[in-house]
Structures are given as structure tokens and as C-alpha cells.
DNA sequence: CGCCGGGTTGAGCCATTTCAATGTCTGTGG
DNA sequence: CCACAGACATTGAAATGGCTCAACCCGGCG
């Protein structure tokens, strides 16, 4: 049973009973947590093929909203649980994807805790560019706003904007529309790792 | 086959082939990642009963070292993998623990990305205090130094020290030796959630 | 007793935020 | 086809939270 959501529509809410899991068919989603005073942290983005949440649970522990338009296949939570209990393959597959997630989060902990704004942005650009493991050089999804980047990196939109301008001046990226193209992945990677 | 490690001994190294998993029998360990220039982020702490890493993998993605003395049972990686492939229960159990870890990391992402030093320290104290789900009020493990707290929270030891002094002045905690006792969990929780 | 590895405290600094203004693109209605 | 509104992005100037550097303290141990 598929459902479709419009731009910015929140379809999963933190601390709400997890009756459904959502398998992304097309479009993208932001996954985030927020503080009572409105501060927001983007946990990640979901694309085609991703399942939210990626693991069985009774309550969602983060919220999700559509970027532009989103189509998802809804999977009842009891069905997923049942699948995990009966099919060892399904369980192993989930364990593999959660392992991937954990490794990613370890890196992001390091990034948020110990890297400078410049390093974080470079890491983000590289991460987006190599998203699908493709031959480098994907532009950043134009559905991702400066505010999204800021909330992902724990910065402000102004800082992100200033740094993007700096990267542009240094010919590391080019900007057209909202899309960002990576021009010099090697130098960006050097910024991430080495603190340049 | 059990092994034992001395204070500060690193027994698991990032980017090294994961031949073994370590089941903590007694003592504690710090799990961390570091940048080439020495900046360090503590990913978490391991205690009795924890398994490192908690999921099958080919390479470790973080390092671990003993706090004081540590005893672990070493589990060969192929054995764990085999166990997961044959016993659905083992796989499901791993999935449950990785789910817990993921939820914790989501919260820490929010903490590192969007909370102030004061809020982070309060969150850390509450988290340590309620570690085992016990009736509140565990003191912070004295094996955890100010540097550890700082590296866990993405702060400096000086900031941690200053904030602990502030909390002490406000009668939220008491300090004796290196151990920290929680005096007013409710007010600490208010700091975490509300930004006070 | 005196050294040594934390821990605490202070003063000044700096990266990032905050506040504020201006620019740019898009869609809309006259 | 143009004027205009609104949302987002950029840029600048000023404020600030947390960091750096540096001194001092304290308890344990040779």
C-alpha cells in the first residue's frame, strides 16, 4: 500500500507509536530530531530503497518529512517484526544495514564533536558527492537547502553560506541554482582529513 | 579464551582487520576515534556484558582501550558470523542491541550538533547516573577523567572543569575524589531538555 | 620531600553565531 | 510582459561561547 506526501509534509513523528515502516519508492526525506525550543538536528536523509526506521521499534525516535514529493510503501510494523522472527535472511539484512548506519554515525560523532565548520562542510560535500558509490561527482541534491545543510552539520545557514562562498572562491566547488557541483574532490578530501 | 589488559592499553584499533570480537567480563573500556592531528572523540564506554564491536564487520571502525584493568572474552569473528548465520535468535539479539545503539547515537548527534556545553554536561551526568536503569543516582565512574568527559562531549577539559564547578556551586552535584555524585537529577534534566 | 599527572582557575582570543541589511530567483496577477 | 511578493541565499558588523595559553593547586608515590 503506497502513499505519497507533499513537500515538507511530516509523515513520521518522534515519540509516536511506530505502527508503520516506510520504504522509500521515490523522492527524498529529511530525518531529524528537534529540541523544544526549535533547534533542529538532521539525523540523515533517506532516498529510494531506504526503510524508515531501519530497525524494528515500538516508538519512532526521530521525525521525518518529505523533500519535494515523496512516495513510500507502508509496511505494518507487526509484519516487519514477523518477517524478522521467521526469516533469518531478513534479520541478517537489517543487521547489515544498521551496521552501515552505525559506522556512519561514529564518523558523524567525530565530525560534530571535533571538526571545524570548514572540515564539516567539506566532509558533507564529499559524502553527498560519493553518495551512491558512483564515479564521484554527484552534485548536492538541490532539494537540500542551506538550512538543511546547517542542521545536518550543526552550524547556522550563514556560516554554511560563507563557507560555500569561500570554497567557490578557492575553486573547490561551483554553484548554479541551489545545486552545488564538486570541482576538486581531492582538495576537499584533504580538508576533511588533514585539517589543512 | 580470556585476555586481560592494563590501564590505557589499546586492544582494538580503527581500520584494522576485525579478527576478534571482545565480550567485556569485567572493567571498562573507552571507545574512540581520532583525527590525524590528535583530536579525539569518544564514541562511548563499554562495561560488563558489552560486545565490541556489537555487529559483524571486517574492519574495526573505532579504537578501544582499557580503563584501569579490563578482562574480556575473545570471540573469533568467523565464529560470531557463523552464529549469526545459523541462529536466528543471535541475529535478532544483535539487531536489538544495535537498535539501542542507534537510538543513543541519534540523541548524541542532537547533543553534539545543537546543545550548549552546559546542556551536554547535564545530559552526560544524567546518562551516566541512569546507566543501568537503576534507581537513579549512580556516581560517574571515577575511571572517567575530565579529558574523557571532554572528548565524549566535544569540549575541552577546561570547559568541563568550569562547568562542574558551576554545577557544584548550584548544588546540582558534589565532587569527591574524581567521582561525581548527582544531587539534583530533576534540575539537571531540566537543563538538558529545556535549555533552562 | 619533591616530582608528576591530573584538575582548577583566570585572562584574552577567535571561530562561529547573532542581528540586520541586501540580493536573487520564482511564481503570480494585473 | 512587467511589477511585486515571498522565500531563500548572501554578505557585513558586532557579540559571545568556548578555546587557548598559562599559572597554580592537590594528592599520590618514589
Short mmCIF file of C-alpha atoms (C1' of nucleotides) in Angstrom, two decimals:
data_model
loop_
_atom_site.label_atom_id
_atom_site.label_comp_id
_atom_site.label_asym_id
_atom_site.label_seq_id
_atom_site.Cartn_x
_atom_site.Cartn_y
_atom_site.Cartn_z
CA UNK A 1 0.00 0.00 0.00
CA UNK A 2 1.69 3.12 -1.23
CA UNK A 3 1.28 6.64 -0.04
CA UNK A 4 2.56 9.92 -1.30
CA UNK A 5 3.46 13.08 0.60
CA UNK A 6 3.88 16.70 -0.48
CA UNK A 7 6.83 18.98 0.10
CA UNK A 8 7.67 19.41 3.77
CA UNK A 9 4.93 17.10 4.92
CA UNK A 10 5.86 15.34 8.14
CA UNK A 11 4.90 11.69 7.91
CA UNK A 12 6.77 10.28 10.90
CA UNK A 13 6.91 11.95 14.29
CA UNK A 14 9.37 11.41 17.10
CA UNK A 15 7.97 9.69 20.24
CA UNK A 16 4.91 8.45 18.38
CA UNK A 17 3.99 4.73 18.36
CA UNK A 18 5.65 3.08 15.38
CA UNK A 19 2.74 1.41 13.62
CA UNK A 20 4.32 1.62 10.18
CA UNK A 21 7.68 1.41 8.49
CA UNK A 22 8.21 3.38 5.29
CA UNK A 23 10.03 2.03 2.30
CA UNK A 24 11.04 4.92 0.03
CA UNK A 25 9.92 4.35 -3.55
CA UNK A 26 10.84 7.73 -4.98
CA UNK A 27 11.81 11.19 -3.80
CA UNK A 28 13.70 12.01 -0.63
CA UNK A 29 13.10 12.71 3.04
CA UNK A 30 14.83 14.52 5.87
CA UNK A 31 15.16 12.66 9.17
CA UNK A 32 15.53 14.92 12.16
CA UNK A 33 15.22 15.46 15.87
CA UNK A 34 14.33 18.76 17.45
CA UNK A 35 14.60 20.41 20.83
CA UNK A 36 11.57 22.04 22.48
CA UNK A 37 12.89 25.50 21.59
CA UNK A 38 13.08 24.70 17.88
CA UNK A 39 16.75 23.83 17.45
CA UNK A 40 16.89 21.04 14.92
CA UNK A 41 19.43 18.38 14.06
CA UNK A 42 19.15 16.49 10.82
CA UNK A 43 19.98 12.85 11.50
CA UNK A 44 20.20 11.93 7.84
CA UNK A 45 18.46 11.87 4.50
CA UNK A 46 16.51 8.98 3.03
CA UNK A 47 16.45 8.09 -0.64
CA UNK A 48 14.95 5.43 -2.87
CA UNK A 49 15.33 1.99 -1.30
CA UNK A 50 15.79 3.15 2.29
CA UNK A 51 13.48 1.90 5.03
CA UNK A 52 12.44 4.12 7.96
CA UNK A 53 13.17 3.27 10.60
CA UNK A 54 15.70 0.67 9.53
CA UNK A 55 15.06 -1.50 12.58
CA UNK A 56 12.04 -2.81 14.48
CA UNK A 57 10.86 -0.50 17.26
CA UNK A 58 7.78 0.43 19.23
CA UNK A 59 8.18 4.20 19.02
CA UNK A 60 9.86 6.37 16.41
CA UNK A 61 12.87 8.07 17.86
CA UNK A 62 13.12 10.74 15.19
CA UNK A 63 10.82 12.56 12.81
CA UNK A 64 10.77 12.53 9.03
CA UNK A 65 9.35 14.84 6.40
CA UNK A 66 9.17 14.77 2.61
CA UNK A 67 11.56 16.76 0.43
CA UNK A 68 9.60 17.88 -2.59
CA UNK A 69 7.27 14.96 -3.25
CA UNK A 70 7.79 11.55 -1.79
CA UNK A 71 6.33 8.15 -2.49
CA UNK A 72 6.65 5.40 0.10
CA UNK A 73 5.42 1.86 0.52
CA UNK A 74 3.99 1.46 4.01
CA UNK A 75 4.88 -1.72 5.85
CA UNK A 76 2.93 -2.50 9.02
CA UNK A 77 5.31 -2.83 11.96
CA UNK A 78 3.93 -6.25 13.04
CA UNK A 79 4.59 -7.54 9.54
CA UNK A 80 8.22 -6.44 9.67
CA UNK A 81 8.61 -7.92 13.13
CA UNK A 82 7.10 -11.18 11.98
CA UNK A 83 9.42 -11.19 8.98
CA UNK A 84 12.42 -10.76 11.25
CA UNK A 85 11.29 -13.55 13.51
CA UNK A 86 10.72 -16.05 10.75
CA UNK A 87 13.22 -15.21 8.03
CA UNK A 88 16.83 -15.29 9.20
CA UNK A 89 17.80 -13.65 5.91
CA UNK A 90 15.65 -10.58 6.60
CA UNK A 91 17.10 -10.22 10.06
CA UNK A 92 20.65 -10.52 8.76
CA UNK A 93 19.92 -7.94 6.09
CA UNK A 94 18.61 -5.49 8.68
CA UNK A 95 21.68 -6.10 10.78
CA UNK A 96 23.87 -5.27 7.80
CA UNK A 97 22.10 -2.00 7.12
CA UNK A 98 22.12 -0.99 10.78
CA UNK A 99 25.83 -1.76 10.86
CA UNK A 100 26.33 0.65 7.98
CA UNK A 101 24.31 3.25 9.83
CA UNK A 102 26.36 2.79 12.98
CA UNK A 103 29.64 3.25 11.13
CA UNK A 104 28.26 6.42 9.57
CA UNK A 105 27.16 7.74 12.94
CA UNK A 106 30.55 7.07 14.50
CA UNK A 107 32.04 9.27 11.84
CA UNK A 108 29.45 11.96 12.35
CA UNK A 109 30.05 11.95 16.08
CA UNK A 110 33.69 12.69 15.37
CA UNK A 111 32.68 15.34 12.87
CA UNK A 112 30.20 17.14 15.13
CA UNK A 113 32.34 16.83 18.22
CA UNK A 114 35.77 17.61 16.90
CA UNK A 115 35.85 19.10 13.42
CA UNK A 116 35.71 22.75 12.40
CA UNK A 117 32.94 24.20 10.28
CA UNK A 118 35.20 24.14 7.24
CA UNK A 119 36.06 20.48 7.73
CA UNK A 120 32.45 19.53 8.32
CA UNK A 121 31.23 21.20 5.17
CA UNK A 122 33.98 19.57 3.11
CA UNK A 123 33.03 16.20 4.61
CA UNK A 124 29.39 16.81 3.79
CA UNK A 125 30.13 17.69 0.18
CA UNK A 126 32.33 14.63 -0.28
CA UNK A 127 29.72 12.46 1.41
CA UNK A 128 26.96 13.72 -0.85
CA UNK A 129 29.11 13.50 -3.94
CA UNK A 130 30.02 9.88 -3.35
CA UNK A 131 26.53 9.06 -2.14
CA UNK A 132 25.75 6.15 -4.39
CA UNK A 133 29.31 4.93 -4.60
CA UNK A 134 29.20 6.22 -8.19
CA UNK A 135 32.18 7.56 -10.06
CA UNK A 136 32.41 10.61 -7.83
CA UNK A 137 31.00 13.95 -8.53
CA UNK A 138 27.32 13.99 -7.85
CA UNK A 139 26.05 17.48 -7.32
CA UNK A 140 24.35 18.05 -3.99
CA UNK A 141 20.62 17.41 -4.29
CA UNK A 142 19.05 20.84 -4.93
CA UNK A 143 16.18 19.81 -2.66
CA UNK A 144 18.62 20.23 0.22
CA UNK A 145 18.58 23.86 1.36
CA UNK A 146 21.28 25.79 3.18
CA UNK A 147 19.19 25.40 6.31
CA UNK A 148 19.23 21.63 5.82
CA UNK A 149 22.99 21.58 5.42
CA UNK A 150 23.33 23.73 8.53
CA UNK A 151 21.04 21.49 10.57
CA UNK A 152 22.94 18.45 9.34
CA UNK A 153 26.32 19.88 10.28
CA UNK A 154 25.34 21.64 13.50
CA UNK A 155 26.02 25.10 12.06
CA UNK A 156 23.98 28.15 11.01
CA UNK A 157 22.86 28.89 7.46
CA UNK A 158 25.03 32.00 7.46
CA UNK A 159 28.16 30.01 8.27
CA UNK A 160 27.33 27.46 5.58
CA UNK A 161 26.76 30.22 3.07
CA UNK A 162 30.01 31.97 3.92
CA UNK A 163 31.98 28.74 3.66
CA UNK A 164 30.37 27.83 0.37
CA UNK A 165 31.43 31.25 -0.92
CA UNK A 166 34.94 30.59 0.34
CA UNK A 167 35.04 27.17 -1.35
CA UNK A 168 33.76 28.81 -4.51
CA UNK A 169 36.49 31.44 -4.36
CA UNK A 170 39.03 28.63 -3.93
CA UNK A 171 37.56 26.87 -6.96
CA UNK A 172 36.66 23.76 -4.97
CA UNK A 173 33.02 23.90 -5.99
CA UNK A 174 30.72 25.71 -8.39
CA UNK A 175 27.21 26.88 -7.64
CA UNK A 176 24.34 27.07 -10.06
CA UNK A 177 20.84 27.43 -8.83
CA UNK A 178 20.82 25.75 -5.44
CA UNK A 179 22.82 22.81 -6.75
CA UNK A 180 26.46 22.57 -5.75
CA UNK A 181 28.98 20.88 -8.05
CA UNK A 182 32.21 19.46 -6.76
CA UNK A 183 35.19 20.63 -8.81
CA UNK A 184 38.12 19.43 -6.73
CA UNK A 185 37.27 16.34 -4.66
CA UNK A 186 40.90 15.67 -3.79
CA UNK A 187 41.44 19.02 -2.17
CA UNK A 188 38.10 18.72 -0.37
CA UNK A 189 39.11 15.34 0.98
CA UNK A 190 42.38 16.85 2.15
CA UNK A 191 40.44 19.46 4.10
CA UNK A 192 38.34 16.77 5.78
CA UNK A 193 41.17 14.53 6.85
CA UNK A 194 44.05 16.77 7.39
CA UNK A 195 42.60 19.92 8.84
CA UNK A 196 44.59 21.56 6.00
CA UNK B 1 39.69 -17.66 25.82
CA UNK B 2 40.00 -14.70 28.10
CA UNK B 3 42.51 -11.90 27.99
CA UNK B 4 43.25 -9.06 30.30
CA UNK B 5 44.57 -5.58 29.56
CA UNK B 6 46.23 -2.95 31.68
CA UNK B 7 45.26 0.69 32.15
CA UNK B 8 45.17 2.62 28.89
CA UNK B 9 46.15 -0.37 26.82
CA UNK B 10 44.69 -0.19 23.33
CA UNK B 11 43.32 -3.58 22.34
CA UNK B 12 41.31 -2.65 19.28
CA UNK B 13 42.48 -0.27 16.59
CA UNK B 14 40.48 1.61 13.99
CA UNK B 15 40.90 0.45 10.37
CA UNK B 16 42.46 -2.82 11.46
CA UNK B 17 41.04 -6.17 10.26
CA UNK B 18 38.44 -7.36 12.76
CA UNK B 19 39.64 -10.84 13.61
CA UNK B 20 38.16 -10.81 17.10
CA UNK B 21 35.17 -9.53 18.98
CA UNK B 22 35.55 -8.71 22.66
CA UNK B 23 32.99 -9.57 25.28
CA UNK B 24 33.64 -7.50 28.39
CA UNK B 25 33.86 -9.66 31.50
CA UNK B 26 34.95 -7.01 33.98
CA UNK B 27 36.30 -3.49 33.99
CA UNK B 28 35.57 -0.80 31.43
CA UNK B 29 36.82 0.50 28.10
CA UNK B 30 36.75 3.73 26.14
CA UNK B 31 35.73 3.51 22.51
CA UNK B 32 37.05 6.35 20.39
CA UNK B 33 38.00 7.69 17.01
CA UNK B 34 40.78 10.16 16.40
CA UNK B 35 41.89 12.57 13.74
CA UNK B 36 45.44 12.53 12.38
CA UNK B 37 46.31 15.64 14.41
CA UNK B 38 45.30 14.02 17.68
CA UNK B 39 41.81 15.37 18.19
CA UNK B 40 39.80 12.58 19.76
CA UNK B 41 36.12 11.80 20.03
CA UNK B 42 34.90 9.22 22.50
CA UNK B 43 32.18 7.16 20.84
CA UNK B 44 31.11 5.50 24.04
CA UNK B 45 32.14 3.43 27.02
CA UNK B 46 31.89 -0.35 27.33
CA UNK B 47 31.06 -2.17 30.54
CA UNK B 48 30.49 -5.71 31.71
CA UNK B 49 28.36 -7.62 29.22
CA UNK B 50 29.00 -5.39 26.19
CA UNK B 51 30.42 -6.84 22.99
CA UNK B 52 32.86 -4.88 20.79
CA UNK B 53 32.04 -4.30 18.07
CA UNK B 54 28.37 -5.10 18.59
CA UNK B 55 27.92 -6.19 14.97
CA UNK B 56 29.79 -8.38 12.47
CA UNK B 57 32.36 -6.47 10.42
CA UNK B 58 35.57 -6.96 8.51
CA UNK B 59 37.43 -3.94 9.90
CA UNK B 60 37.06 -2.14 13.19
CA UNK B 61 35.78 1.36 12.63
CA UNK B 62 36.86 2.71 16.00
CA UNK B 63 39.55 2.02 18.57
CA UNK B 64 39.18 0.82 22.13
CA UNK B 65 41.41 0.94 25.19
CA UNK B 66 41.14 -0.38 28.73
CA UNK B 67 40.15 1.86 31.62
CA UNK B 68 42.10 0.65 34.63
CA UNK B 69 42.21 -3.11 34.14
CA UNK B 70 39.94 -4.93 31.80
CA UNK B 71 39.05 -8.57 31.28
CA UNK B 72 37.46 -9.67 28.04
CA UNK B 73 36.44 -12.94 26.43
CA UNK B 74 37.70 -13.02 22.87
CA UNK B 75 35.32 -14.32 20.25
CA UNK B 76 36.76 -15.10 16.81
CA UNK B 77 34.95 -13.07 14.16
CA UNK B 78 34.17 -16.11 11.98
CA UNK B 79 32.54 -17.78 14.97
CA UNK B 80 30.27 -14.79 15.56
CA UNK B 81 29.43 -14.62 11.87
CA UNK B 82 28.62 -18.32 11.82
CA UNK B 83 26.47 -17.90 14.88
CA UNK B 84 24.51 -15.13 13.19
CA UNK B 85 24.03 -17.18 10.06
CA UNK B 86 22.76 -20.25 11.88
CA UNK B 87 20.98 -18.99 14.96
CA UNK B 88 18.14 -16.57 14.20
CA UNK B 89 17.98 -15.77 17.90
CA UNK B 90 21.56 -14.50 17.96
CA UNK B 91 20.95 -12.34 14.94
CA UNK B 92 17.77 -10.89 16.43
CA UNK B 93 19.59 -10.18 19.68
CA UNK B 94 22.33 -8.29 17.83
CA UNK B 95 19.71 -6.34 15.97
CA UNK B 96 18.13 -5.35 19.26
CA UNK B 97 21.39 -4.11 20.72
CA UNK B 98 22.34 -2.22 17.56
CA UNK B 99 18.90 -0.61 17.62
CA UNK B 100 19.62 0.63 21.13
CA UNK B 101 22.94 1.96 19.97
CA UNK B 102 21.35 3.76 17.04
CA UNK B 103 18.79 5.46 19.26
CA UNK B 104 21.58 6.58 21.54
CA UNK B 105 23.59 7.96 18.63
CA UNK B 106 20.60 9.89 17.31
CA UNK B 107 20.42 11.61 20.65
CA UNK B 108 24.12 12.29 20.72
CA UNK B 109 24.03 13.77 17.25
CA UNK B 110 21.45 16.23 18.51
CA UNK B 111 23.55 16.87 21.58
CA UNK B 112 26.82 17.48 19.75
CA UNK B 113 25.23 19.42 16.93
CA UNK B 114 22.78 21.62 18.75
CA UNK B 115 23.24 21.72 22.50
CA UNK B 116 25.36 24.07 24.58
CA UNK B 117 28.24 22.92 26.74
CA UNK B 118 26.07 23.23 29.83
CA UNK B 119 23.29 21.14 28.34
CA UNK B 120 25.73 18.50 27.13
CA UNK B 121 27.36 18.09 30.50
CA UNK B 122 23.99 17.84 32.23
CA UNK B 123 22.93 15.21 29.68
CA UNK B 124 26.13 13.29 30.28
CA UNK B 125 25.69 13.28 34.04
CA UNK B 126 22.09 12.12 33.75
CA UNK B 127 23.09 9.48 31.23
CA UNK B 128 25.82 8.14 33.47
CA UNK B 129 23.64 8.30 36.55
CA UNK B 130 20.86 6.27 34.99
CA UNK B 131 23.31 3.99 33.22
CA UNK B 132 21.99 0.65 34.42
CA UNK B 133 18.39 1.74 34.63
CA UNK B 134 18.87 1.55 38.40
CA UNK B 135 17.09 3.72 40.91
CA UNK B 136 18.89 6.84 39.73
CA UNK B 137 21.94 8.33 41.22
CA UNK B 138 24.99 6.41 40.22
CA UNK B 139 28.09 8.47 40.65
CA UNK B 140 30.13 8.91 37.50
CA UNK B 141 32.75 6.17 37.21
CA UNK B 142 35.93 7.63 38.71
CA UNK B 143 37.89 5.90 35.94
CA UNK B 144 36.45 8.51 33.60
CA UNK B 145 38.72 11.56 33.63
CA UNK B 146 37.85 15.15 32.75
CA UNK B 147 39.62 14.58 29.46
CA UNK B 148 37.34 11.62 28.78
CA UNK B 149 34.24 13.65 29.53
CA UNK B 150 35.54 16.41 27.28
CA UNK B 151 36.27 14.02 24.44
CA UNK B 152 32.86 12.45 24.87
CA UNK B 153 31.06 15.80 24.76
CA UNK B 154 33.19 17.53 22.16
CA UNK B 155 34.53 20.08 24.67
CA UNK B 156 37.85 20.84 26.38
CA UNK B 157 38.83 19.71 29.84
CA UNK B 158 38.88 23.32 30.98
CA UNK B 159 35.28 23.88 29.94
CA UNK B 160 34.20 20.64 31.62
CA UNK B 161 36.02 21.63 34.79
CA UNK B 162 34.50 25.10 34.83
CA UNK B 163 31.00 23.74 34.29
CA UNK B 164 31.43 21.11 37.00
CA UNK B 165 32.44 23.91 39.34
CA UNK B 166 29.36 25.86 38.30
CA UNK B 167 27.12 22.81 38.88
CA UNK B 168 28.78 22.33 42.24
CA UNK B 169 28.14 25.94 43.17
CA UNK B 170 24.50 25.45 42.16
CA UNK B 171 24.32 22.34 44.37
CA UNK B 172 23.45 20.09 41.43
CA UNK B 173 26.35 17.75 42.07
CA UNK B 174 29.02 17.04 44.67
CA UNK B 175 32.62 16.10 43.95
CA UNK B 176 34.80 13.84 46.00
CA UNK B 177 38.00 12.50 44.58
CA UNK B 178 37.33 12.21 40.87
CA UNK B 179 33.88 10.76 41.42
CA UNK B 180 30.90 12.99 40.77
CA UNK B 181 27.65 12.50 42.67
CA UNK B 182 24.34 13.72 41.36
CA UNK B 183 22.41 15.69 43.96
CA UNK B 184 19.56 17.15 41.93
CA UNK B 185 18.66 14.96 38.94
CA UNK B 186 15.42 16.85 38.29
CA UNK B 187 17.12 20.18 37.83
CA UNK B 188 19.81 18.55 35.68
CA UNK B 189 17.14 17.02 33.50
CA UNK B 190 15.52 20.42 33.19
CA UNK B 191 18.81 21.84 31.93
CA UNK B 192 19.08 19.10 29.29
CA UNK B 193 15.60 19.42 27.92
CA UNK B 194 14.69 22.97 28.39
CA UNK B 195 17.84 24.91 27.77
CA UNK B 196 17.00 26.50 31.20
"C1'" DC C 1 60.32 15.89 50.15
"C1'" DG C 2 59.70 16.84 45.69
"C1'" DC C 3 58.13 15.37 41.42
"C1'" DC C 4 54.27 14.21 38.32
"C1'" DG C 5 49.80 13.64 36.34
"C1'" DG C 6 45.51 15.29 36.67
"C1'" DG C 7 42.32 19.16 37.95
"C1'" DT C 8 41.03 24.00 38.64
"C1'" DT C 9 41.04 28.83 37.67
"C1'" DG C 10 41.98 33.19 35.13
"C1'" DA C 11 42.64 36.36 31.04
"C1'" DG C 12 42.45 37.10 26.34
"C1'" DC C 13 41.30 35.45 21.86
"C1'" DC C 14 38.89 33.62 17.96
"C1'" DA C 15 35.54 30.78 15.30
"C1'" DT C 16 31.06 30.82 14.90
"C1'" DT C 17 26.73 32.94 15.99
"C1'" DT C 18 23.56 36.73 16.03
"C1'" DC C 19 21.44 40.51 14.20
"C1'" DA C 20 20.49 43.16 10.30
"C1'" DA C 21 20.52 44.53 5.52
"C1'" DT C 22 20.70 43.42 0.72
"C1'" DG C 23 20.44 40.36 -3.19
"C1'" DT C 24 18.33 36.81 -6.18
"C1'" DC C 25 15.13 33.65 -8.06
"C1'" DT C 26 10.27 32.08 -8.78
"C1'" DG C 27 5.80 32.36 -9.34
"C1'" DT C 28 1.66 35.31 -9.69
"C1'" DG C 29 -1.61 38.60 -11.04
"C1'" DG C 30 -2.50 42.93 -13.34
"C1'" DC D 1 5.34 41.33 -20.21
"C1'" DC D 2 6.33 43.58 -16.17
"C1'" DA D 3 5.80 44.65 -11.15
"C1'" DC D 4 5.70 42.58 -6.94
"C1'" DA D 5 5.65 39.33 -3.02
"C1'" DG D 6 7.84 35.85 -0.62
"C1'" DA D 7 11.27 32.55 0.33
"C1'" DC D 8 15.80 31.59 0.39
"C1'" DA D 9 20.74 32.97 -0.03
"C1'" DT D 10 24.49 36.07 0.67
"C1'" DT D 11 27.15 39.48 2.99
"C1'" DG D 12 28.62 42.58 6.74
"C1'" DA D 13 29.30 44.11 11.59
"C1'" DA D 14 29.07 43.15 16.27
"C1'" DA D 15 28.54 39.93 20.13
"C1'" DT D 16 29.79 35.70 22.51
"C1'" DG D 17 30.56 30.81 23.99
"C1'" DG D 18 34.00 28.03 24.30
"C1'" DC D 19 39.01 27.59 23.34
"C1'" DT D 20 43.95 28.58 24.15
"C1'" DC D 21 47.56 29.62 26.89
"C1'" DA D 22 49.34 29.87 31.32
"C1'" DA D 23 49.58 29.68 36.25
"C1'" DC D 24 48.52 27.28 40.28
"C1'" DC D 25 46.72 23.52 43.18
"C1'" DC D 26 46.33 18.92 45.03
"C1'" DG D 27 47.07 14.05 46.14
"C1'" DG D 28 49.84 10.00 45.36
"C1'" DC D 29 54.18 7.92 45.03
"C1'" DG D 30 59.15 7.10 44.58
#
